[in-house]
PDB file of C-alpha atoms in Angstrom:
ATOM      1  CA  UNK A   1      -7.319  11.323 -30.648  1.00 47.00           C
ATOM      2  CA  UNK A   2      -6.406  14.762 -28.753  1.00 43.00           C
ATOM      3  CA  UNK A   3     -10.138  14.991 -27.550  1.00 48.00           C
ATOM      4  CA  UNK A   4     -10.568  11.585 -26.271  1.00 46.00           C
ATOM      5  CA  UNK A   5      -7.547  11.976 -24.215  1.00 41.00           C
ATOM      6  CA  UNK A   6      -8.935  14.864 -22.669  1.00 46.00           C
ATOM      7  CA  UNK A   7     -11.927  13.077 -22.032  1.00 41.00           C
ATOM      8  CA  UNK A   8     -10.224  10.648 -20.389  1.00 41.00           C
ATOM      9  CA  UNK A   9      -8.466  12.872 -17.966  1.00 40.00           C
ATOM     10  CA  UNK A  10     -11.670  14.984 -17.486  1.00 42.00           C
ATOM     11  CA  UNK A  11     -13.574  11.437 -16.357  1.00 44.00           C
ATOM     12  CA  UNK A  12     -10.574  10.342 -14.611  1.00 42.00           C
ATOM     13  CA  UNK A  13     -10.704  13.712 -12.623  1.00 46.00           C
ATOM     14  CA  UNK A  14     -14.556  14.065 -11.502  1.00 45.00           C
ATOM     15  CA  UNK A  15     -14.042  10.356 -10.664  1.00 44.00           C
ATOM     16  CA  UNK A  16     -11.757  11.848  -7.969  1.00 43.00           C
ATOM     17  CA  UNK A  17     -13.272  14.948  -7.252  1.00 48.00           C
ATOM     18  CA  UNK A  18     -16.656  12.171  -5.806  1.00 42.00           C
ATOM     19  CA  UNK A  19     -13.917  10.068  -4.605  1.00 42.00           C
ATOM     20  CA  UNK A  20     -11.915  12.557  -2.186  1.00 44.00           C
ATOM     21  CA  UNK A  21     -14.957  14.383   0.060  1.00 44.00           C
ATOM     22  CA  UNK A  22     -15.857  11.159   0.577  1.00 40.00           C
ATOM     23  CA  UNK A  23     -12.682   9.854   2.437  1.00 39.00           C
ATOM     24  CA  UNK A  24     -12.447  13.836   4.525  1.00 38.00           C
ATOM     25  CA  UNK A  25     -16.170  13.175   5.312  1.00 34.00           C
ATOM     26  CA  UNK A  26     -15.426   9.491   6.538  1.00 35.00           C
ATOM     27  CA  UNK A  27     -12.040   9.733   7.604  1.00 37.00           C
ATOM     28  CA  UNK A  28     -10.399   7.449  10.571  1.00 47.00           C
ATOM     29  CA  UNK A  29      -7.805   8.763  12.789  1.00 88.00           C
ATOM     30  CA  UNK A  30      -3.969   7.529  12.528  1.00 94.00           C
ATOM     31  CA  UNK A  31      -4.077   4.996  15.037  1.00 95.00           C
ATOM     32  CA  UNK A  32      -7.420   3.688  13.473  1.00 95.00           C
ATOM     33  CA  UNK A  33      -5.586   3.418  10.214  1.00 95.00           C
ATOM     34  CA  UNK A  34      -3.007   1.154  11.704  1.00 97.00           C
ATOM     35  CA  UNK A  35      -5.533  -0.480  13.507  1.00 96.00           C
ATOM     36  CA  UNK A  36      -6.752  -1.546  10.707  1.00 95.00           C
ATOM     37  CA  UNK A  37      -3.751  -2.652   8.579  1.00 96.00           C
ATOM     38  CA  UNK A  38      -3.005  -4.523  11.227  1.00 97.00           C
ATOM     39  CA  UNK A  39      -6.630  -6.688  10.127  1.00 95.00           C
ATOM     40  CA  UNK A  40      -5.896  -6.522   6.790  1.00 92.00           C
ATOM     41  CA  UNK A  41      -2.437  -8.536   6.788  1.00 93.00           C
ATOM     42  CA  UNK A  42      -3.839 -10.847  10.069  1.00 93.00           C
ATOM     43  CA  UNK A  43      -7.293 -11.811   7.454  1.00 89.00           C
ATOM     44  CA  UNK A  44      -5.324 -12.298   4.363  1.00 86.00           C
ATOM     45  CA  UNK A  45      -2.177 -14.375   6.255  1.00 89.00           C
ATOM     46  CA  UNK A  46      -4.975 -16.367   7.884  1.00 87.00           C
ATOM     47  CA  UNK A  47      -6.377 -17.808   5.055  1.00 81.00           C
ATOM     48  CA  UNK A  48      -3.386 -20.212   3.907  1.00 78.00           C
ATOM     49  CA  UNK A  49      -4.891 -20.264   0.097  1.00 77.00           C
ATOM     50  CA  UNK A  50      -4.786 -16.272  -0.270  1.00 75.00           C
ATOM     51  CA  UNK A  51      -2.187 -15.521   2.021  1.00 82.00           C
ATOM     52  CA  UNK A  52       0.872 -14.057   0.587  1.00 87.00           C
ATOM     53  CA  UNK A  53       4.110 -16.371   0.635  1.00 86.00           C
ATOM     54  CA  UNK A  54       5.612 -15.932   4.001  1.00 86.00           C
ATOM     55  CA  UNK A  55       9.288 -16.426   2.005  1.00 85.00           C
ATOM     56  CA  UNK A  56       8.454 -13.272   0.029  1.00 87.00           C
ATOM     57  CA  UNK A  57       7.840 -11.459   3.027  1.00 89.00           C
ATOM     58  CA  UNK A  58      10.975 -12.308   4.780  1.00 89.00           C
ATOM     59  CA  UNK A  59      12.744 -11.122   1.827  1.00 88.00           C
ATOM     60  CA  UNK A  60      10.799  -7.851   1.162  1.00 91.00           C
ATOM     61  CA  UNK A  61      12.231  -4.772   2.387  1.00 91.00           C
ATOM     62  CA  UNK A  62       9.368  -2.873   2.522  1.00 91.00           C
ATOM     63  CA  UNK A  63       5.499  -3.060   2.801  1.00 94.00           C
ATOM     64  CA  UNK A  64       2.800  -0.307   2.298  1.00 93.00           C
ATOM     65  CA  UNK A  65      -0.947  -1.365   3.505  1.00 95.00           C
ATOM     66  CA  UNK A  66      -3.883   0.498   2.004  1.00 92.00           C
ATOM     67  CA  UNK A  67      -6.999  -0.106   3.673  1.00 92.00           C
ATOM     68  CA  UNK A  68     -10.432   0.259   2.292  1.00 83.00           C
ATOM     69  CA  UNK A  69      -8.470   1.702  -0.482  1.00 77.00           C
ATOM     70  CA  UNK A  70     -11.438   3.355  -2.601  1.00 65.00           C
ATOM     71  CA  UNK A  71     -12.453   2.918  -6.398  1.00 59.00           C
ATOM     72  CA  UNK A  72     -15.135   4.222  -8.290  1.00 51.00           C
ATOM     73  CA  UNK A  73     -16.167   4.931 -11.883  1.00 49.00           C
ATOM     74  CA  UNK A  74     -17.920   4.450 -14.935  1.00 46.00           C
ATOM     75  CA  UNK A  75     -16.442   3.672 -17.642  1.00 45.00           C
ATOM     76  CA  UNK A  76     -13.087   5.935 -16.330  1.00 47.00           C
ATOM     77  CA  UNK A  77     -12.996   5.194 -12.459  1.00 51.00           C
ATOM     78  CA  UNK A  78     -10.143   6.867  -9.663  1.00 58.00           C
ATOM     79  CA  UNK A  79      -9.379   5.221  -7.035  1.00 64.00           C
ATOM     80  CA  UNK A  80      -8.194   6.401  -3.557  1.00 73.00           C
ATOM     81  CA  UNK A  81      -6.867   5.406  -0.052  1.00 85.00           C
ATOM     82  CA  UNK A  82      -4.348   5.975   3.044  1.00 92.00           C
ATOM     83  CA  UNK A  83      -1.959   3.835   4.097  1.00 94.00           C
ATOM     84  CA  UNK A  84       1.498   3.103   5.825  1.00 96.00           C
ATOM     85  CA  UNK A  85       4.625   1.805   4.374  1.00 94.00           C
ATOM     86  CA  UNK A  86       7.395   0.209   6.471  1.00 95.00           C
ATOM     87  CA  UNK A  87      10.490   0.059   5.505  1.00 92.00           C
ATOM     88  CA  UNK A  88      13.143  -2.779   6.690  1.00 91.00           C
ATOM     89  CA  UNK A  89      15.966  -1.751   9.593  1.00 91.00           C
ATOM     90  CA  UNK A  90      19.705  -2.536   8.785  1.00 88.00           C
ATOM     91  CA  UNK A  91      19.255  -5.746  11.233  1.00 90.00           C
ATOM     92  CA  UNK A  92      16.417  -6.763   9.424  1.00 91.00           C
ATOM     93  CA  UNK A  93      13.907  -5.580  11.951  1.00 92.00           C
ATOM     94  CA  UNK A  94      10.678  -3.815  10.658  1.00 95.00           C
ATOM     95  CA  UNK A  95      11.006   0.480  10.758  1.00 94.00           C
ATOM     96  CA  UNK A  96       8.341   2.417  12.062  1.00 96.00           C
ATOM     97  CA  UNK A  97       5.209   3.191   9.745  1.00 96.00           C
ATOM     98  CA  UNK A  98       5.024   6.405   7.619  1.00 95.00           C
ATOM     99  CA  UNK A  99       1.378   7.553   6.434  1.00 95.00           C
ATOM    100  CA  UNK A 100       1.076   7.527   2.459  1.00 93.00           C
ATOM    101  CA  UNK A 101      -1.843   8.319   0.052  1.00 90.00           C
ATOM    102  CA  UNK A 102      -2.411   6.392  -3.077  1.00 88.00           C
ATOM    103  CA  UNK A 103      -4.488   8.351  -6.006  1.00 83.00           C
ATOM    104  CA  UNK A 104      -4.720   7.349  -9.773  1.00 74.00           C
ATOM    105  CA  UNK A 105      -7.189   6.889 -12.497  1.00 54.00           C
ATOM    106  CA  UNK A 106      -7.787   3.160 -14.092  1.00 53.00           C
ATOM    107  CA  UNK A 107      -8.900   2.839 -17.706  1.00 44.00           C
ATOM    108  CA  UNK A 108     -10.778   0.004 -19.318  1.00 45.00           C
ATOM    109  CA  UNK A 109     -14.327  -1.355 -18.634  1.00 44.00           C
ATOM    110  CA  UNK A 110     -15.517  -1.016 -15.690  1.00 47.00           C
ATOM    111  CA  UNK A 111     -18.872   0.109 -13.833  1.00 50.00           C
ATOM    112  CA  UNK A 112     -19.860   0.219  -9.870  1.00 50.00           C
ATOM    113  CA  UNK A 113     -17.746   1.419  -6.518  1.00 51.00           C
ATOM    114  CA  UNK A 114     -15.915  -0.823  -4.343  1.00 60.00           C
ATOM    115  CA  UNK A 115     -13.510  -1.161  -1.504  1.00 70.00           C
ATOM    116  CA  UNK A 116     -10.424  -3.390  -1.438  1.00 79.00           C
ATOM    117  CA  UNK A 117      -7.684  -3.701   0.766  1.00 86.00           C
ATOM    118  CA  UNK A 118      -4.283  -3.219  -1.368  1.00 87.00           C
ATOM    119  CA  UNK A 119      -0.913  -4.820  -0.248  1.00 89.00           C
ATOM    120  CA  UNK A 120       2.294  -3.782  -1.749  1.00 90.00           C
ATOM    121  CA  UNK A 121       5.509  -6.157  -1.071  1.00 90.00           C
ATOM    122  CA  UNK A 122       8.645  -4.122  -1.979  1.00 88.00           C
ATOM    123  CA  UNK A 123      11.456  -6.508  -3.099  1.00 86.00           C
ATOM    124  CA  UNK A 124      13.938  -3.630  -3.573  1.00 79.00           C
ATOM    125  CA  UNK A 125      13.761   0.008  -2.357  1.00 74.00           C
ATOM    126  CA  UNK A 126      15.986   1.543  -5.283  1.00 66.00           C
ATOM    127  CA  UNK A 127      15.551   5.148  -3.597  1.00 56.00           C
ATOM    128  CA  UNK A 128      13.958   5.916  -0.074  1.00 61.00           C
ATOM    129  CA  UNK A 129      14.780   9.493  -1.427  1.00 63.00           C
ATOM    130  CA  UNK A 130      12.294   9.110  -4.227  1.00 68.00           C
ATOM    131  CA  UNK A 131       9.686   7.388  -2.283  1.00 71.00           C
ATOM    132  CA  UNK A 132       9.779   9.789   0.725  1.00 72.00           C
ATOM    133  CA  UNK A 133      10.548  13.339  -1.406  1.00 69.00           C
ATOM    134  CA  UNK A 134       7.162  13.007  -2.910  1.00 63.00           C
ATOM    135  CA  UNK A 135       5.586  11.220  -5.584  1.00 69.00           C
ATOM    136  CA  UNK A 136       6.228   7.917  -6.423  1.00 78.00           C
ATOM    137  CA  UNK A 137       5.076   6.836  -9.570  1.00 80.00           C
ATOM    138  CA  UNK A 138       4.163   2.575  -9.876  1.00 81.00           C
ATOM    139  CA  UNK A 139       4.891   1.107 -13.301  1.00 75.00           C
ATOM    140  CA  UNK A 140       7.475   4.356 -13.761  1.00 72.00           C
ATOM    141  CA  UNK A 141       9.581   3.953 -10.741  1.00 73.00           C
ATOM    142  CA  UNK A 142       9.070   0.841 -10.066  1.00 77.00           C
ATOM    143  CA  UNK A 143       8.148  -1.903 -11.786  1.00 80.00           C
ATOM    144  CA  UNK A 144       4.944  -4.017 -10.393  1.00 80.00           C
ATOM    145  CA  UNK A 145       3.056  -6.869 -10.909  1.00 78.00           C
ATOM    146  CA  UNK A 146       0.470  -9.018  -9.309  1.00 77.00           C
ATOM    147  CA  UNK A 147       2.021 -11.372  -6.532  1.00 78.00           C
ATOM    148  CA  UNK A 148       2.033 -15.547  -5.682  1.00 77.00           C
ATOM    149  CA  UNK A 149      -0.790 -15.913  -3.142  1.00 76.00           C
ATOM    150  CA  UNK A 150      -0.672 -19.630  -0.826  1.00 72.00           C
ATOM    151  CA  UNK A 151       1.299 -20.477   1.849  1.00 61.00           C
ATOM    152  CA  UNK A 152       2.958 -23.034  -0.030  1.00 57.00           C
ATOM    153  CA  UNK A 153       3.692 -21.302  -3.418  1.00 58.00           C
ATOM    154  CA  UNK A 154       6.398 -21.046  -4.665  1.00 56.00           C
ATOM    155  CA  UNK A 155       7.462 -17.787  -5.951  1.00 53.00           C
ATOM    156  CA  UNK A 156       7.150 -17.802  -9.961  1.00 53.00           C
ATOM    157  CA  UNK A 157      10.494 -16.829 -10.956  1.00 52.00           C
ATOM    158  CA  UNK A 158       9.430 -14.680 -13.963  1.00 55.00           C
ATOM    159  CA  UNK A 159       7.367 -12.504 -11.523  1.00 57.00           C
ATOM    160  CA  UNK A 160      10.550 -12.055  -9.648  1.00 59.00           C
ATOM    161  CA  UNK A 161      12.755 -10.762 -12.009  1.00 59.00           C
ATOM    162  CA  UNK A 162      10.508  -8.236 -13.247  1.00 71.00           C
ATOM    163  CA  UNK A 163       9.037  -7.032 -10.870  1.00 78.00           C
ATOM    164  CA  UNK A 164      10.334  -4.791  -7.737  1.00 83.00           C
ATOM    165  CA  UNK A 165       6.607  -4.505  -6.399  1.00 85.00           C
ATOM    166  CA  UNK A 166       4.151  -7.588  -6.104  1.00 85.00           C
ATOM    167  CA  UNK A 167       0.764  -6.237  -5.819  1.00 84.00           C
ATOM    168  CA  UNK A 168      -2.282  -8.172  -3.333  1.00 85.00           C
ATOM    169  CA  UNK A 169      -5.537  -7.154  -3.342  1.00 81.00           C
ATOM    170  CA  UNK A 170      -8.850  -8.004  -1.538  1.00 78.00           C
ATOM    171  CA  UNK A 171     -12.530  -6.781  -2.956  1.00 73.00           C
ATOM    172  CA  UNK A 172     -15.418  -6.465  -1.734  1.00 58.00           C
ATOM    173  CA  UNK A 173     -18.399  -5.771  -3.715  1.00 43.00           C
ATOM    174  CA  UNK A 174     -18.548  -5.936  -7.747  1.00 36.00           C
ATOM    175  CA  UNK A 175     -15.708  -4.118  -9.506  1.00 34.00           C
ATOM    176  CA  UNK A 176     -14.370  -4.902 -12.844  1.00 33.00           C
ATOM    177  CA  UNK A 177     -10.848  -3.504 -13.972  1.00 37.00           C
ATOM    178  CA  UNK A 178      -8.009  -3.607 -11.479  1.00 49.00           C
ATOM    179  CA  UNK A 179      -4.662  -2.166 -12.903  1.00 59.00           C
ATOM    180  CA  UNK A 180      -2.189  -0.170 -10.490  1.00 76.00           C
ATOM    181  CA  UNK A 181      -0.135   1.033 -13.090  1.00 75.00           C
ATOM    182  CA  UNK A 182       0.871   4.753 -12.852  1.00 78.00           C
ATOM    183  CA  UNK A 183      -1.112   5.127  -9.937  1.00 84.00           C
ATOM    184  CA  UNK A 184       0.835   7.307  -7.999  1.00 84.00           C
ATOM    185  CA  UNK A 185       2.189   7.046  -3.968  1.00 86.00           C
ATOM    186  CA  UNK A 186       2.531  10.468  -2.016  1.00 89.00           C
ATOM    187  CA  UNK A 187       3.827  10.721   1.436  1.00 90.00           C
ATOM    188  CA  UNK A 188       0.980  12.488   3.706  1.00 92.00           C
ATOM    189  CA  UNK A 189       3.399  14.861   6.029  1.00 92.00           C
ATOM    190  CA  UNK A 190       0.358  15.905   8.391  1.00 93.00           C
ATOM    191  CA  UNK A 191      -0.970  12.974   9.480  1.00 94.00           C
ATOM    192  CA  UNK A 192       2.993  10.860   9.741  1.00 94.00           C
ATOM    193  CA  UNK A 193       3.335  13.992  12.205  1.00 94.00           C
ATOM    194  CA  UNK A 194       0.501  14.065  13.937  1.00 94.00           C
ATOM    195  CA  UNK A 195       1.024   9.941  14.577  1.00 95.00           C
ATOM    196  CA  UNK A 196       4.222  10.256  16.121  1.00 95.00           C
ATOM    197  CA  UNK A 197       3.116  13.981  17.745  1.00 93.00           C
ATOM    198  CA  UNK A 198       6.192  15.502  16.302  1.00 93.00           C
ATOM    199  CA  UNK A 199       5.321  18.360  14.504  1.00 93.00           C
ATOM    200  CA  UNK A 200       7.588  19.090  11.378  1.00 91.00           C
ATOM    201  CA  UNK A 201       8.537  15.218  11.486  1.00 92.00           C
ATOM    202  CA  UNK A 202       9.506  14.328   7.937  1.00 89.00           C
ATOM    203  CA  UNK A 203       9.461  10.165   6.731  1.00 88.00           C
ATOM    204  CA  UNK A 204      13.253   9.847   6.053  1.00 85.00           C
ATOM    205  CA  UNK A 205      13.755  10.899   9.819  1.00 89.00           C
ATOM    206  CA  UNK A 206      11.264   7.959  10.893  1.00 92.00           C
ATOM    207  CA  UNK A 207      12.811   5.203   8.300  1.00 86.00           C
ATOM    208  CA  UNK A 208      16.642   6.594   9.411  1.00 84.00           C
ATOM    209  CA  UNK A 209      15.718   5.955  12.793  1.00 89.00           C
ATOM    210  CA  UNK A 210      15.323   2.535  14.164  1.00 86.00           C
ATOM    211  CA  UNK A 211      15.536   3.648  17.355  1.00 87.00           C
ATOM    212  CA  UNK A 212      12.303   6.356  17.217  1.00 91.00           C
ATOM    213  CA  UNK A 213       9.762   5.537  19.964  1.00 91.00           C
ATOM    214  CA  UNK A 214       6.346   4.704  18.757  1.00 94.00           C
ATOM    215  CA  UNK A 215       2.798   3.883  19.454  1.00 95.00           C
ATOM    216  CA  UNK A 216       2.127   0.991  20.967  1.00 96.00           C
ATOM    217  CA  UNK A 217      -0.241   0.167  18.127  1.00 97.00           C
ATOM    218  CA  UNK A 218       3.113   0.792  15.239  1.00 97.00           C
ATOM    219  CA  UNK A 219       4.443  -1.749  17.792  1.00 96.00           C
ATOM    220  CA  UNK A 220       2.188  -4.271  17.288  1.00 97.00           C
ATOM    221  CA  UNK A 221       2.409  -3.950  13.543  1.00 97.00           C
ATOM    222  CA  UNK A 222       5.507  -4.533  13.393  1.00 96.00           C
ATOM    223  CA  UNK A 223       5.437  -7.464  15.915  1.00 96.00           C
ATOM    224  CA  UNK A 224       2.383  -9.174  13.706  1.00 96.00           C
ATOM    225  CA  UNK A 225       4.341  -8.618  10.484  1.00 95.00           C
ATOM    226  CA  UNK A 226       7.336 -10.172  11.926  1.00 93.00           C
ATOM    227  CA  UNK A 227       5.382 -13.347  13.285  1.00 93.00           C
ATOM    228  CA  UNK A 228       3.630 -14.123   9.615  1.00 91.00           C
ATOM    229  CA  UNK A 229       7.425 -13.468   8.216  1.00 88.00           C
ATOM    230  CA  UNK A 230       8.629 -16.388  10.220  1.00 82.00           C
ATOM    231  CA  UNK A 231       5.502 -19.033   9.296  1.00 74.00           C
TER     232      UNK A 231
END
C-alpha cells in the first residue's frame, strides 16, 4: 500500500514538473491575465444554458477566475493555472483582483492534456486570513462542489448547504477525470505587485482597501461582473 502511494505522489509530481516550464515558457503578462478572465466570465454568461445563475453571483462574496487553467497526465495527471480572486466590498461592490496560482494532482482514469477555464463562486469567505496568508486547501478549507449552470436554474438547495465553493468549468480538448478536491490555492505576491506597481504590496492590503486605484482593465472586471450580477 506504502509503495503505491509513493507512486502516486512520484506521478503526481513529474506530472507537474512537464506542467510548470510550460506555463514560465508561455506565460501572459498581468493585464493579459485579466484580459482574459474578463472572456472567460463574458463566454460562459453569454450562453444562457451554461451560464452560471446570475442569483448565485449576486450572493457570492468572492470569485477566483483561472484561465487556461492547465491539466495533464496519464494515468496520475497535475494540473496548473493563474488566476485572480475578488473579493466583495462592505457595500457590496466588487474589490480589486489579487493574482493566485492553483496546483494539485487528480487521481483516477484519465489520459491526454487539456485546457479549461475554472470558475470558483465563493458563497462564504470563512477567513480572508487563510486565503491570503498562503495556502488554501479546497475540500479541507472549504468545502466545494460542482455548481447550477442556466440562467434560469434554480439553485439546488442540497448543493447550497454543503458547499461554500461551487465549482464551473469549461474544456477544451479530450480530458477524462475532473476532481478539484485538495487542489490547493496560493497567493502569487510578485505578480499582485507588479499589477498594481507597488512593490511589497501584500493581498489583504488590496481586499482591505476599497478605495485602492487600479488598472483600468481591474476596472472593467469588476464593471462586467457587476452587469451579469444584475441579469
Amino acid at each position: 500500500m506504502a509503495s503505491r502511494c509513493s507512486y502516486a505522489v512520484f506521478m503526481v509530481g513529474l506530472s507537474l514538473c512537464i506542467l510548470l516550464p510550460a506555463f514560465a515558457t508561455a506565460g501572459t503578462s498581468e493585464d493579459a491575465k485579466v484580459q482574459a478572465s474578463i472572456s472567460v466570465i463574458r463566454e460562459i454568461m453569454d450562453i444562457p444554458e451554461c451560464a452560471i445563475p446570475p442569483s448565485l453571483l449576486r450572493m457570492a462574496r468572492g470569485i477566483a477566475i483561472f484561465p487556461d487553467l492547465l491539466k495533464a497526465g496519464f494515468i496520475f495527471g497535475g494540473r496548473y493555472g493563474v488566476g485572480v480572486l475578488l473579493v466583495r466590498n462592505p457595500d457590496e461592490s466588487w474589490g480589486n483582483p489579487v493574482f493566485f496560482r492553483l496546483i494539485g494532482g487528480s487521481f483516477g482514469w484519465q489520459i491526454g492534456a487539456q485546457s479549461s477555464d475554472v470558475i470558483l463562486v465563493l458563497k462564504s469567505i470563512r477567513s480572508l486570513d487563510t486565503i491570503c496568508g498562503g495556502k488554501f486547501t479546497l475540500g479541507a478549507d472549504a468545502s466545494i462542489a460542482a455548481g447550477p449552470v442556466g440562467r434560469q436554474a434554480e439553485a439546488d438547495t442540497d448543493v447550497l448547504l454543503r458547499a461554500e465553493i461551487l465549482s464551473y468549468s469549461r474544456s477544451r480538448g479530450l480530458f477524462a477525470g475532473l476532481s478539484l478536491e485538495g487542489a490547493a490555492i496560493q497567493v502569487e505576491y510578485g505578480p499582485t505587485a507588479a499589477f498594481y506597481n507597488t512593490p511589497g504590496l501584500l493581498p489583504v492590503d488590496i481586499i482591505k482597501n476599497p478605495n485602492m486605484m487600479a488598472p483600468p482593465v481591474a476596472v472593467e472586471l469588476k464593471r462586467v461582473l457587476d452587469w451579469y450580477s444584475k441579469q
